[in-house]
Coordinates of C-alpha atoms in Angstrom, one line a residue:
M2 CA -77.0 65.8 56.4
G3 CA -73.9 63.8 56.8
I4 CA -71.3 61.3 55.8
V5 CA -70.3 57.7 56.5
A6 CA -66.8 56.5 55.5
A7 CA -64.8 53.4 55.7
L8 CA -61.5 54.1 57.5
D9 CA -58.8 51.4 57.2
Q10 CA -55.3 52.4 58.1
S11 CA -53.7 50.4 55.4
P12 CA -50.1 50.4 54.9
Q13 CA -48.4 52.5 52.2
F14 CA -47.8 51.1 48.6
P15 CA -44.4 49.9 48.1
L16 CA -42.4 50.8 44.9
D17 CA -42.9 48.2 41.9
D18 CA -40.1 46.1 40.9
H19 CA -36.8 47.8 39.8
G20 CA -38.2 50.9 41.2
E21 CA -39.5 51.6 37.8
Q22 CA -42.4 54.2 37.7
T23 CA -44.4 53.7 34.5
P24 CA -46.4 56.6 33.3
R25 CA -49.5 56.9 35.6
E26 CA -52.9 58.6 34.9
E27 CA -54.0 60.4 38.1
C28 CA -57.8 59.3 38.2
G29 CA -61.0 58.1 36.6
V30 CA -64.2 59.7 37.5
F31 CA -67.8 58.2 37.0
G32 CA -71.2 59.6 37.8
V33 CA -74.8 58.4 37.4
W34 CA -78.3 59.9 37.9
A35 CA -80.9 57.1 37.6
P36 CA -83.7 57.1 40.1
G37 CA -84.9 53.5 40.8
E38 CA -81.6 51.9 39.7
E39 CA -79.0 50.5 41.9
V40 CA -76.6 53.5 41.5
A41 CA -73.9 52.3 43.7
K42 CA -73.6 49.0 41.8
L43 CA -73.7 50.8 38.6
T44 CA -70.8 53.0 39.8
Y45 CA -68.9 50.2 41.1
Y46 CA -68.9 48.4 37.7
G47 CA -68.1 51.9 36.1
L48 CA -65.1 52.2 38.4
Y49 CA -64.2 48.6 37.7
A50 CA -64.0 49.7 34.0
L51 CA -61.6 52.6 35.1
Q52 CA -59.4 50.7 37.4
H53 CA -56.4 51.2 34.9
R54 CA -56.6 55.1 35.6
G55 CA -55.8 54.7 39.4
Q56 CA -55.0 51.7 41.6
E57 CA -54.4 53.4 44.9
A58 CA -57.7 54.3 46.2
A59 CA -61.4 54.4 45.3
G60 CA -64.6 55.6 46.6
I61 CA -68.4 56.0 45.9
A62 CA -70.7 58.8 47.2
V63 CA -74.5 58.2 46.9
G64 CA -77.2 60.8 47.5
D65 CA -80.7 60.2 48.2
G66 CA -82.1 63.8 48.5
D67 CA -81.5 63.9 52.3
Q68 CA -78.0 63.1 52.8
I69 CA -74.7 62.0 50.9
V70 CA -73.0 58.9 52.0
V71 CA -69.4 58.5 51.1
Y72 CA -67.6 55.2 51.2
K73 CA -63.9 55.2 50.3
D74 CA -60.5 53.5 51.2
L75 CA -57.1 52.7 49.9
G76 CA -56.8 49.7 47.4
L77 CA -58.5 48.4 44.4
V78 CA -62.2 48.7 43.7
S79 CA -62.6 44.9 44.3
Q80 CA -60.8 45.1 47.6
I81 CA -62.8 48.0 48.9
F82 CA -66.4 47.2 48.0
D83 CA -68.6 44.0 48.7
E84 CA -72.3 43.3 48.3
Q85 CA -73.0 44.3 51.8
S86 CA -71.4 47.9 51.6
L87 CA -72.9 48.5 48.0
D88 CA -76.3 47.4 49.5
A89 CA -75.9 50.1 52.0
L90 CA -75.3 52.8 49.7
K91 CA -79.0 53.8 48.7
G92 CA -80.0 56.8 46.5
D93 CA -80.7 58.0 43.0
I94 CA -77.3 59.6 42.5
A95 CA -73.8 58.5 42.8
I96 CA -70.4 59.6 41.9
G97 CA -67.2 57.4 42.0
H98 CA -63.7 57.9 41.9
T99 CA -60.5 55.7 41.3
R100 CA -57.2 57.4 42.1
Y101 CA -53.5 57.6 41.8
S102 CA -51.8 60.4 43.7
T103 CA -50.0 63.3 42.1
A104 CA -51.1 66.3 44.1
G105 CA -51.3 65.0 47.7
G106 CA -49.9 61.7 49.0
T107 CA -51.3 58.2 49.2
C108 CA -53.3 58.4 52.3
W109 CA -57.0 57.7 53.2
E110 CA -57.7 61.6 53.6
N111 CA -56.8 62.1 49.9
A112 CA -58.9 59.4 48.5
Q113 CA -62.1 60.6 46.7
P114 CA -64.9 61.5 46.4
M115 CA -64.1 64.5 48.6
F116 CA -67.0 65.6 51.0
R117 CA -67.9 69.1 52.3
T118 CA -70.9 70.5 54.2
A119 CA -72.0 74.1 53.2
S120 CA -72.9 76.7 55.7
N121 CA -76.7 76.1 55.0
G122 CA -76.3 72.4 55.7
S123 CA -76.1 71.4 52.0
D124 CA -73.7 68.3 51.3
V125 CA -71.3 68.3 48.4
A126 CA -69.2 65.4 47.2
L127 CA -66.6 65.8 44.5
G128 CA -64.5 63.7 42.2
H129 CA -61.6 65.2 40.2
N130 CA -59.3 63.7 37.3
G131 CA -56.5 66.0 36.3
N132 CA -54.0 68.4 38.0
L133 CA -54.2 72.1 38.5
V134 CA -51.4 74.8 37.8
N135 CA -52.9 77.3 40.2
Y136 CA -53.2 75.1 43.2
L137 CA -51.2 77.3 45.5
E138 CA -53.5 80.2 44.6
L139 CA -56.6 78.2 45.4
L140 CA -54.9 76.9 48.5
D141 CA -54.3 80.5 49.7
D142 CA -57.9 81.4 48.9
A143 CA -59.4 78.6 50.8
A144 CA -56.8 79.1 53.8
R145 CA -57.9 82.9 54.1
K146 CA -61.4 81.7 54.2
K147 CA -60.4 79.0 56.9
L148 CA -61.7 76.2 54.9
V149 CA -58.5 74.2 54.9
D150 CA -55.3 73.9 57.0
P151 CA -52.5 74.5 54.5
T152 CA -49.9 72.9 56.8
T153 CA -51.7 69.6 56.1
K154 CA -51.1 69.9 52.4
P155 CA -54.6 69.1 51.3
S156 CA -55.0 67.8 47.7
D157 CA -56.2 70.3 45.0
S158 CA -59.4 68.1 44.8
D159 CA -60.1 68.7 48.5
V160 CA -59.4 72.6 48.1
M161 CA -62.0 72.7 45.0
C162 CA -64.5 70.8 46.9
A163 CA -64.2 73.2 50.0
L164 CA -64.3 76.2 47.9
L165 CA -67.4 74.7 46.0
A166 CA -69.2 74.1 49.3
H167 CA -68.2 77.6 50.6
G168 CA -70.1 79.1 47.7
I169 CA -73.3 77.8 48.6
S170 CA -75.9 79.7 50.7
D171 CA -79.5 80.2 51.2
D172 CA -79.4 82.4 48.4
T173 CA -76.8 80.7 46.3
S174 CA -77.2 77.3 44.5
L175 CA -74.5 74.8 43.8
V176 CA -74.7 75.4 40.1
E177 CA -74.1 79.2 40.9
S178 CA -71.2 78.6 43.1
A179 CA -69.7 76.2 40.5
K180 CA -70.1 78.9 37.6
K181 CA -68.3 81.3 39.8
L182 CA -65.6 78.9 40.8
L183 CA -64.7 77.2 37.6
P184 CA -63.5 80.0 35.6
T185 CA -60.9 80.8 38.3
I186 CA -59.5 77.0 38.1
K187 CA -56.4 76.8 36.0
G188 CA -55.1 73.5 34.7
A189 CA -56.5 70.1 33.8
F190 CA -59.8 68.9 35.4
C191 CA -62.7 66.7 34.7
L192 CA -65.1 66.8 37.5
T193 CA -68.2 65.0 38.8
F194 CA -69.9 66.2 41.8
T195 CA -73.4 66.2 43.5
D196 CA -75.5 67.8 46.3
G197 CA -77.5 64.7 46.4
H198 CA -80.2 66.2 44.2
T199 CA -78.5 66.8 41.0
L200 CA -75.4 65.4 39.1
Y201 CA -72.9 67.7 37.7
A202 CA -69.9 67.2 35.5
A203 CA -67.4 69.9 34.1
R204 CA -64.4 69.7 32.0
D205 CA -61.6 72.1 31.7
P206 CA -61.5 74.6 28.8
H207 CA -58.7 72.7 27.0
G208 CA -60.3 69.4 27.4
V209 CA -57.0 67.7 28.5
R210 CA -58.8 64.6 30.0
P211 CA -61.5 62.8 28.4
L212 CA -65.0 62.9 29.9
C213 CA -68.2 61.8 28.0
I214 CA -71.9 61.2 28.6
G215 CA -74.1 58.2 28.2
R216 CA -77.8 57.4 28.2
L217 CA -79.3 54.6 30.3
D218 CA -83.1 53.4 30.0
R219 CA -83.9 55.4 33.1
G220 CA -81.0 57.8 33.6
W221 CA -77.8 59.2 32.5
V222 CA -74.1 58.4 33.1
V223 CA -70.8 60.5 32.7
A224 CA -67.5 58.8 32.8
S225 CA -63.8 59.4 32.0
E226 CA -64.0 56.8 29.1
T227 CA -66.4 55.2 26.8
A228 CA -65.4 51.8 28.0
A229 CA -67.2 52.5 31.3
L230 CA -70.3 53.4 29.5
D231 CA -70.1 50.0 27.7
I232 CA -69.6 48.1 30.9
V233 CA -72.9 49.6 32.5
G234 CA -75.0 49.2 29.4
A235 CA -75.2 53.0 28.6
S236 CA -75.2 54.3 25.1
F237 CA -72.8 56.9 24.1
V238 CA -74.3 60.3 23.6
R239 CA -71.3 62.9 23.2
E240 CA -68.2 64.0 24.9
V241 CA -68.5 66.8 27.6
D242 CA -67.3 69.8 25.7
P243 CA -64.2 71.7 27.0
G244 CA -65.4 74.5 29.1
E245 CA -68.8 73.0 29.7
L246 CA -70.7 72.4 32.8
I247 CA -73.4 69.6 32.6
I248 CA -76.4 69.5 34.9
V249 CA -78.4 66.3 35.4
N250 CA -81.7 65.9 37.2
A251 CA -85.5 65.2 36.8
S252 CA -85.6 68.0 34.2
G253 CA -83.1 66.1 31.9
V254 CA -79.6 67.2 30.9
R255 CA -78.8 71.1 30.6
S256 CA -75.5 72.6 29.5
E257 CA -73.9 75.8 30.7
R258 CA -70.8 77.2 29.4
F259 CA -68.1 78.7 31.8
A260 CA -65.2 79.2 29.4
E261 CA -64.4 79.2 25.8
K262 CA -63.2 75.9 24.6
K263 CA -59.6 75.5 23.4
H264 CA -58.9 71.9 22.5
K265 CA -55.7 70.6 23.9
G266 CA -56.5 66.9 24.3
C267 CA -53.7 64.7 25.9
V268 CA -51.9 62.7 23.2
F269 CA -50.8 60.2 25.8
E270 CA -54.3 59.1 26.3
Y271 CA -54.1 57.5 22.7
V272 CA -50.5 56.2 23.2
Y273 CA -50.9 54.6 26.6
L274 CA -53.4 55.8 29.3
A275 CA -56.8 55.0 27.8
R276 CA -58.3 51.7 27.5
P277 CA -57.9 50.4 23.9
D278 CA -61.7 49.8 23.8
S279 CA -62.4 53.4 24.3
V280 CA -63.0 56.2 21.9
I281 CA -61.7 59.7 22.2
R282 CA -63.0 62.5 19.7
Q283 CA -64.4 59.8 17.4
Q284 CA -61.2 58.1 17.2
S285 CA -60.8 54.5 18.4
V286 CA -57.9 54.1 20.9
H287 CA -57.0 50.7 19.7
E288 CA -56.8 51.7 15.9
T289 CA -54.8 54.8 16.8
R290 CA -52.2 52.4 18.4
V291 CA -52.1 49.8 15.7
E292 CA -51.6 52.7 13.1
I293 CA -48.8 54.0 15.3
G294 CA -47.2 50.7 14.9
R295 CA -47.5 50.7 11.3
R296 CA -46.0 54.0 11.0
L297 CA -43.2 53.0 13.3
A298 CA -42.4 50.1 11.0
Q299 CA -42.2 52.6 8.2
E300 CA -39.9 55.0 10.1
Y301 CA -37.6 52.5 11.7
P302 CA -37.6 49.0 10.0
A303 CA -35.7 46.2 11.5
N304 CA -34.2 42.8 10.5
G305 CA -36.2 40.5 12.5
D306 CA -37.8 37.1 12.5
L307 CA -40.5 38.0 15.0
V308 CA -42.4 40.9 16.3
I309 CA -43.5 40.7 20.0
P310 CA -45.1 43.2 22.3
V311 CA -44.4 44.0 25.9
P312 CA -48.0 43.1 27.0
D313 CA -50.3 44.4 27.3
S314 CA -49.9 48.2 26.4
G315 CA -47.5 47.4 23.6
T316 CA -49.7 44.8 21.9
P317 CA -51.7 46.9 19.5
A318 CA -48.7 48.8 18.3
A319 CA -46.8 45.5 17.8
V320 CA -49.8 44.1 15.7
G321 CA -49.5 47.3 13.6
Y322 CA -45.7 46.9 13.3
A323 CA -46.1 43.3 12.2
Q324 CA -48.6 44.5 9.5
G325 CA -46.3 47.4 8.4
S326 CA -43.1 45.3 8.1
G327 CA -44.4 42.1 7.1
I328 CA -42.5 40.4 10.1
P329 CA -44.7 37.7 11.7
F330 CA -46.2 38.8 15.0
G331 CA -45.9 36.6 18.0
L332 CA -46.4 36.3 21.6
G333 CA -42.9 35.9 23.2
L334 CA -43.8 37.1 26.8
V335 CA -46.5 36.0 29.2
K336 CA -48.0 38.4 31.7
N337 CA -49.2 37.7 35.0
A338 CA -52.6 39.3 35.0
Y339 CA -52.7 39.4 38.8
V340 CA -49.6 41.5 39.5
G341 CA -50.5 45.0 40.3
R342 CA -49.6 47.3 43.0
T343 CA -49.8 45.4 46.1
F344 CA -49.7 45.8 49.9
I345 CA -47.4 42.9 50.4
Q346 CA -43.7 43.9 50.6
P347 CA -41.6 41.3 48.5
S348 CA -38.6 39.7 50.0
Q349 CA -35.1 40.5 48.7
T350 CA -35.0 37.2 47.1
I351 CA -38.4 37.8 45.2
R352 CA -37.3 41.3 44.5
Q353 CA -34.3 40.3 42.7
L354 CA -36.4 38.4 40.2
G355 CA -37.7 41.7 39.2
I356 CA -39.7 41.9 36.1
R357 CA -40.4 38.1 36.1
L358 CA -42.9 39.0 38.8
K359 CA -45.0 40.4 35.8
L360 CA -43.4 39.0 32.5
N361 CA -42.0 35.7 31.6
P362 CA -40.5 34.6 28.1
L363 CA -41.8 31.8 26.1
R364 CA -38.4 30.2 25.4
Q365 CA -39.7 28.0 22.6
I366 CA -40.9 30.9 20.8
I367 CA -38.0 33.3 21.1
D368 CA -34.8 30.9 21.3
G369 CA -32.5 31.8 18.4
K370 CA -34.8 34.5 16.9
R371 CA -34.0 38.0 16.0
L372 CA -36.7 39.9 18.0
V373 CA -38.4 43.3 17.3
V374 CA -39.7 44.1 20.9
V375 CA -42.4 46.8 20.7
D376 CA -43.2 48.8 23.9
D377 CA -45.4 51.9 24.5
S378 CA -42.6 54.2 26.1
I379 CA -39.4 54.4 27.8
V380 CA -39.3 56.4 31.1
R381 CA -36.3 55.5 33.4
G382 CA -35.4 52.5 31.0
N383 CA -35.1 50.0 34.2
T384 CA -38.0 47.8 32.8
Q385 CA -36.6 47.7 29.4
R386 CA -33.0 47.1 30.7
A387 CA -34.2 44.0 32.7
L388 CA -36.5 42.8 30.0
I389 CA -33.7 42.6 27.4
R390 CA -31.4 40.9 29.6
M391 CA -34.3 38.4 30.2
L392 CA -34.9 37.7 26.6
R393 CA -31.1 37.3 25.8
E394 CA -30.9 34.8 28.7
A395 CA -33.9 32.9 27.1
G396 CA -31.9 32.5 23.9
A397 CA -32.9 35.5 21.7
A398 CA -30.2 36.0 19.0
E399 CA -30.9 39.7 18.7
V400 CA -33.3 42.3 20.5
H401 CA -34.5 45.3 18.5
V402 CA -36.6 47.7 20.5
R403 CA -39.2 49.9 18.9
I404 CA -41.1 52.4 21.1
A405 CA -44.7 53.6 20.0
S406 CA -44.3 56.9 21.4
P407 CA -41.4 59.8 21.0
P408 CA -38.8 60.0 23.7
V409 CA -40.3 61.3 26.9
K410 CA -38.2 64.2 28.0
W411 CA -40.5 66.4 29.9
P412 CA -42.7 65.8 33.0
C413 CA -46.5 66.2 33.0
F414 CA -48.2 68.8 35.2
Y415 CA -51.6 68.1 33.8
G416 CA -52.7 64.7 35.6
I417 CA -49.9 62.0 34.6
D418 CA -47.3 61.1 37.1
F419 CA -44.1 60.9 35.4
A420 CA -40.6 60.8 36.9
S421 CA -38.9 64.2 37.5
P422 CA -36.9 65.5 34.5
G423 CA -33.6 64.4 35.9
E424 CA -34.8 60.7 36.1
L425 CA -36.1 60.6 32.5
L426 CA -33.8 58.4 30.7
A427 CA -33.8 60.6 27.5
N428 CA -32.5 63.5 29.6
C429 CA -29.9 61.3 31.5
V430 CA -27.8 59.9 28.6
E431 CA -24.9 61.7 26.7
G432 CA -25.7 63.2 23.3
N433 CA -26.7 66.6 22.4
D434 CA -28.6 65.7 19.3
E435 CA -31.4 63.3 18.9
D436 CA -29.5 60.7 17.1
A437 CA -26.8 60.7 19.7
M438 CA -29.5 60.5 22.4
V439 CA -31.2 57.6 20.8
T440 CA -27.8 55.8 20.4
S441 CA -27.0 56.3 24.0
V442 CA -30.4 55.2 25.3
C443 CA -29.9 52.0 23.2
T444 CA -26.6 51.4 24.9
A445 CA -28.1 52.0 28.3
I446 CA -30.8 49.5 27.9
G447 CA -28.7 46.8 26.0
A448 CA -30.6 46.6 22.8
D449 CA -29.1 45.8 19.3
S450 CA -31.2 48.9 18.0
L451 CA -33.7 51.3 19.0
G452 CA -36.3 53.5 17.3
Y453 CA -39.1 55.8 18.5
V454 CA -42.0 56.9 16.4
S455 CA -42.0 60.6 15.6
I456 CA -44.3 63.1 17.1
G457 CA -45.6 63.8 13.6
S458 CA -46.5 60.3 12.9
M459 CA -48.0 59.8 16.4
V460 CA -50.0 62.8 16.0
E461 CA -51.1 61.7 12.3
A462 CA -52.2 58.4 13.8
S463 CA -54.5 60.0 16.3
K464 CA -56.3 61.7 13.5
Q465 CA -56.3 64.9 15.6
D466 CA -54.8 68.3 14.6
Y467 CA -51.4 69.0 16.2
D468 CA -52.8 72.4 17.5
E469 CA -55.5 70.6 19.2
L470 CA -53.5 68.2 21.2
C471 CA -51.1 68.5 24.1
C472 CA -47.7 66.8 23.5
A473 CA -45.8 68.5 26.3
C474 CA -44.2 65.3 27.6
F475 CA -42.6 64.9 24.2
D476 CA -42.1 68.5 22.9
G477 CA -41.9 70.6 26.1
V478 CA -44.7 73.0 25.1
Y479 CA -47.2 73.5 27.9
P480 CA -50.3 75.0 26.6
L481 CA -51.8 75.4 30.1
G482 CA -48.6 76.8 31.7
L483 CA -46.5 75.5 34.4
P484 CA -47.5 75.4 38.1
T485 CA -45.9 77.7 40.7
G486 CA -44.2 76.4 43.6
N487 CA -43.4 73.0 41.9
P488 CA -39.7 71.9 41.9
N489 CA -40.1 69.9 38.8
A490 CA -41.7 73.0 37.0
E491 CA -38.8 75.0 38.1
L492 CA -36.4 72.4 36.4
V493 CA -38.5 72.7 33.4
R494 CA -38.2 76.5 33.2
K495 CA -34.4 76.3 33.6
M496 CA -34.3 73.5 30.8
Q497 CA -36.4 75.8 28.5
H498 CA -34.0 78.7 28.8

């Protein structure tokens, strides 16, 4: 039994331009059981499809029945793995993970999959998407059992992996350990884990984050999004049910329930987080975004000559806005597809160019036009402020901003890395009522007018029931509760009272 890991002491990631932190999904998970297939390469392509869910670190764990080998590092999937490293990962089972950090910092130790060895010598590797609200309780439990050093501030994923392995003995299997541990975990979690013999997947009882099952010709796949199934040629079977534990091995697929399901799927998956070519609860993400745009046009019409998106996340909603308003759709901004999070710190001169590193206007298209600019959300407002200034410099006569989500007023504690409450622009401007707040935000970003889609229209576009969605970042209602010992959670408690 053992572990092999690539350790590259890479530098920390710098802030993106303007210091703007867009909403970021914490992680993407993938798992495959397919004897006779190149499971490491299948996982590599699955993670490639899930790269948008995490760009700070990635890793793959492969089990062959004798040992689990883990290869992980900081960076993008394509930067970490090559043909040689993938060829070295031999086995019938693999799990993969691509990560942004919320619980735990950006360092190699927090890259996943996590790995632990049980007292009986069994290996356990685990990947986690989400965020826990009872992390401190679990940390205390793991510390009392001397499984972790709390002074090192291990991630919630590492604590779960440690507790999972601790529950294994000569008389207790991994599945029995999981069935005991999972009901004690509170918060949002989608897990893939393995002992090298069997693939496991689990989803929290509220189903906050998506997780689905796919069928290969000679195996099975689990993934955060259906788009990852498409990439590896797996056919969609169904979603993992909230509160369900899936067991995949030579006997097939078996299901165990560890908690009653209470659907509270994240509405922001439809708005921004998920890939547009994914499907969540039988609803196309792309179609939801187009419909949000149509409804936005009805709620907040504008006198404009051209509807342009902020690419790429604003594009489907902009298409819908153009359809709903009758204003022509156009591409007024060009995105540099190769600008992401980078290890290279830009010079001050380059930093001053700001948003032009990512977006550049098509002057011939927008010069003299009254623009309706459709974006997915406003967080701090820095990006929108710089973008509007750039469009005016390129000759735009008017800039009317339309946002395909309601005002973001509350932080997320279930796996999205938002700014703190005091940094969210909707909380920072003057105005006690909604209209005054929107007017203040409009002035702050320099737009001629501003409109946000309503919560009701957003929910209706998703074709889900409001009671089965988590809209906490928009309405401040936290269905899974708030974490203890979290400064932002304490601020939220004060805001609520």
